[in-house]
Protein backbone atom coordinates (compact mmCIF):
# COMPACT_ATOMS: atom_id res chain seq x y z
CA UNK A 1 0.00 0.00 0.00
CA UNK A 2 2.73 2.44 0.90
CA UNK A 3 4.57 1.64 -2.33
CA UNK A 4 1.50 3.06 -4.02
CA UNK A 5 1.93 6.31 -2.09
CA UNK A 6 5.56 6.54 -3.13
CA UNK A 7 4.68 5.85 -6.74
CA UNK A 8 2.06 8.61 -6.57
CA UNK A 9 4.62 10.97 -5.09
CA UNK A 10 7.07 10.15 -7.90
CA UNK A 11 4.40 10.67 -10.56
CA UNK A 12 3.41 14.00 -9.05
CA UNK A 13 7.05 15.00 -8.76
CA UNK A 14 7.65 14.18 -12.43
CA UNK A 15 4.48 16.05 -13.41
CA UNK A 16 5.55 19.05 -11.34
CA UNK A 17 8.93 19.08 -13.04
CA UNK A 18 7.67 18.52 -16.58
CA UNK A 19 4.02 19.55 -16.66
CA UNK A 20 3.22 22.87 -18.23
CA UNK A 21 -0.57 22.83 -18.02
CA UNK A 22 -0.88 23.98 -14.44
CA UNK A 23 0.28 27.15 -12.76
CA UNK A 24 3.38 26.77 -10.64
CA UNK A 25 1.54 27.58 -7.39
CA UNK A 26 -1.14 24.94 -8.07
CA UNK A 27 1.51 22.30 -8.83
CA UNK A 28 3.42 23.18 -5.66
CA UNK A 29 0.27 22.96 -3.52
CA UNK A 30 -0.67 19.53 -4.87
CA UNK A 31 2.82 18.16 -4.43
CA UNK A 32 2.96 19.55 -0.88
CA UNK A 33 -0.39 17.92 -0.06
CA UNK A 34 0.80 14.49 -1.20
CA UNK A 35 4.12 14.75 0.62
CA UNK A 36 2.49 15.97 3.84
CA UNK A 37 0.03 13.07 3.66
CA UNK A 38 2.82 10.52 3.19
CA UNK A 39 4.70 12.00 6.14
CA UNK A 40 1.57 11.91 8.30
CA UNK A 41 0.84 8.21 7.66
CA UNK A 42 4.41 6.95 8.01
CA UNK A 43 4.99 7.66 11.70
CA UNK A 44 5.53 3.98 12.74
CA UNK A 45 9.21 3.02 12.86
CA UNK A 46 8.88 0.24 10.30
CA UNK A 47 7.73 2.82 7.73
CA UNK A 48 10.66 5.17 8.32
CA UNK A 49 12.13 4.76 4.81
CA UNK A 50 8.91 6.12 3.31
CA UNK A 51 8.97 9.12 5.61
CA UNK A 52 12.61 9.86 4.79
CA UNK A 53 11.85 9.54 1.08
CA UNK A 54 9.01 12.04 1.41
CA UNK A 55 11.25 14.43 3.34
CA UNK A 56 13.90 14.08 0.62
CA UNK A 57 11.38 14.80 -2.15
CA UNK A 58 10.02 17.77 -0.21
CA UNK A 59 13.54 19.20 0.15
CA UNK A 60 14.11 18.80 -3.61
CA UNK A 61 10.81 20.40 -4.55
CA UNK A 62 11.27 23.36 -2.22
CA UNK A 63 14.76 24.11 -3.56
CA UNK A 64 16.51 22.97 -0.40
CA UNK A 65 19.25 21.22 -2.36
CA UNK A 66 21.70 21.18 0.56
CA UNK A 67 19.16 19.49 2.83
CA UNK A 68 18.31 16.95 0.11
CA UNK A 69 21.98 16.15 -0.45
CA UNK A 70 22.53 15.70 3.29
CA UNK A 71 19.58 13.29 3.56
CA UNK A 72 20.87 11.27 0.62
CA UNK A 73 24.46 11.27 1.92
CA UNK A 74 23.29 10.18 5.37
CA UNK A 75 21.20 7.35 3.92
CA UNK A 76 24.19 6.11 1.92
CA UNK A 77 26.40 6.31 5.04
CA UNK A 78 23.85 4.19 6.95
CA UNK A 79 24.08 1.49 4.27
CA UNK A 80 20.88 2.24 2.34
CA UNK A 81 22.56 3.08 -0.97
CA UNK A 82 20.62 0.39 -2.85
CA UNK A 83 17.31 1.49 -1.32
CA UNK A 84 17.76 5.08 -2.49
CA UNK A 85 19.33 4.36 -5.88
CA UNK A 86 16.13 5.37 -7.68
CA UNK A 87 15.78 8.72 -5.87
CA UNK A 88 15.74 11.66 -8.30
CA UNK A 89 18.62 14.13 -8.19
Coordinates of C-alpha atoms in Angstrom, one line a residue:
X1 CA 0.0 0.0 0.0
X2 CA 2.7 2.4 0.9
X3 CA 4.6 1.6 -2.3
X4 CA 1.5 3.1 -4.0
X5 CA 1.9 6.3 -2.1
X6 CA 5.6 6.5 -3.1
X7 CA 4.7 5.9 -6.7
X8 CA 2.1 8.6 -6.6
X9 CA 4.6 11.0 -5.1
X10 CA 7.1 10.1 -7.9
X11 CA 4.4 10.7 -10.6
X12 CA 3.4 14.0 -9.1
X13 CA 7.1 15.0 -8.8
X14 CA 7.6 14.2 -12.4
X15 CA 4.5 16.0 -13.4
X16 CA 5.5 19.0 -11.3
X17 CA 8.9 19.1 -13.0
X18 CA 7.7 18.5 -16.6
X19 CA 4.0 19.5 -16.7
X20 CA 3.2 22.9 -18.2
X21 CA -0.6 22.8 -18.0
X22 CA -0.9 24.0 -14.4
X23 CA 0.3 27.1 -12.8
X24 CA 3.4 26.8 -10.6
X25 CA 1.5 27.6 -7.4
X26 CA -1.1 24.9 -8.1
X27 CA 1.5 22.3 -8.8
X28 CA 3.4 23.2 -5.7
X29 CA 0.3 23.0 -3.5
X30 CA -0.7 19.5 -4.9
X31 CA 2.8 18.2 -4.4
X32 CA 3.0 19.6 -0.9
X33 CA -0.4 17.9 -0.1
X34 CA 0.8 14.5 -1.2
X35 CA 4.1 14.7 0.6
X36 CA 2.5 16.0 3.8
X37 CA 0.0 13.1 3.7
X38 CA 2.8 10.5 3.2
X39 CA 4.7 12.0 6.1
X40 CA 1.6 11.9 8.3
X41 CA 0.8 8.2 7.7
X42 CA 4.4 6.9 8.0
X43 CA 5.0 7.7 11.7
X44 CA 5.5 4.0 12.7
X45 CA 9.2 3.0 12.9
X46 CA 8.9 0.2 10.3
X47 CA 7.7 2.8 7.7
X48 CA 10.7 5.2 8.3
X49 CA 12.1 4.8 4.8
X50 CA 8.9 6.1 3.3
X51 CA 9.0 9.1 5.6
X52 CA 12.6 9.9 4.8
X53 CA 11.9 9.5 1.1
X54 CA 9.0 12.0 1.4
X55 CA 11.3 14.4 3.3
X56 CA 13.9 14.1 0.6
X57 CA 11.4 14.8 -2.1
X58 CA 10.0 17.8 -0.2
X59 CA 13.5 19.2 0.1
X60 CA 14.1 18.8 -3.6
X61 CA 10.8 20.4 -4.6
X62 CA 11.3 23.4 -2.2
X63 CA 14.8 24.1 -3.6
X64 CA 16.5 23.0 -0.4
X65 CA 19.3 21.2 -2.4
X66 CA 21.7 21.2 0.6
X67 CA 19.2 19.5 2.8
X68 CA 18.3 16.9 0.1
X69 CA 22.0 16.1 -0.5
X70 CA 22.5 15.7 3.3
X71 CA 19.6 13.3 3.6
X72 CA 20.9 11.3 0.6
X73 CA 24.5 11.3 1.9
X74 CA 23.3 10.2 5.4
X75 CA 21.2 7.3 3.9
X76 CA 24.2 6.1 1.9
X77 CA 26.4 6.3 5.0
X78 CA 23.8 4.2 6.9
X79 CA 24.1 1.5 4.3
X80 CA 20.9 2.2 2.3
X81 CA 22.6 3.1 -1.0
X82 CA 20.6 0.4 -2.9
X83 CA 17.3 1.5 -1.3
X84 CA 17.8 5.1 -2.5
X85 CA 19.3 4.4 -5.9
X86 CA 16.1 5.4 -7.7
X87 CA 15.8 8.7 -5.9
X88 CA 15.7 11.7 -8.3
X89 CA 18.6 14.1 -8.2

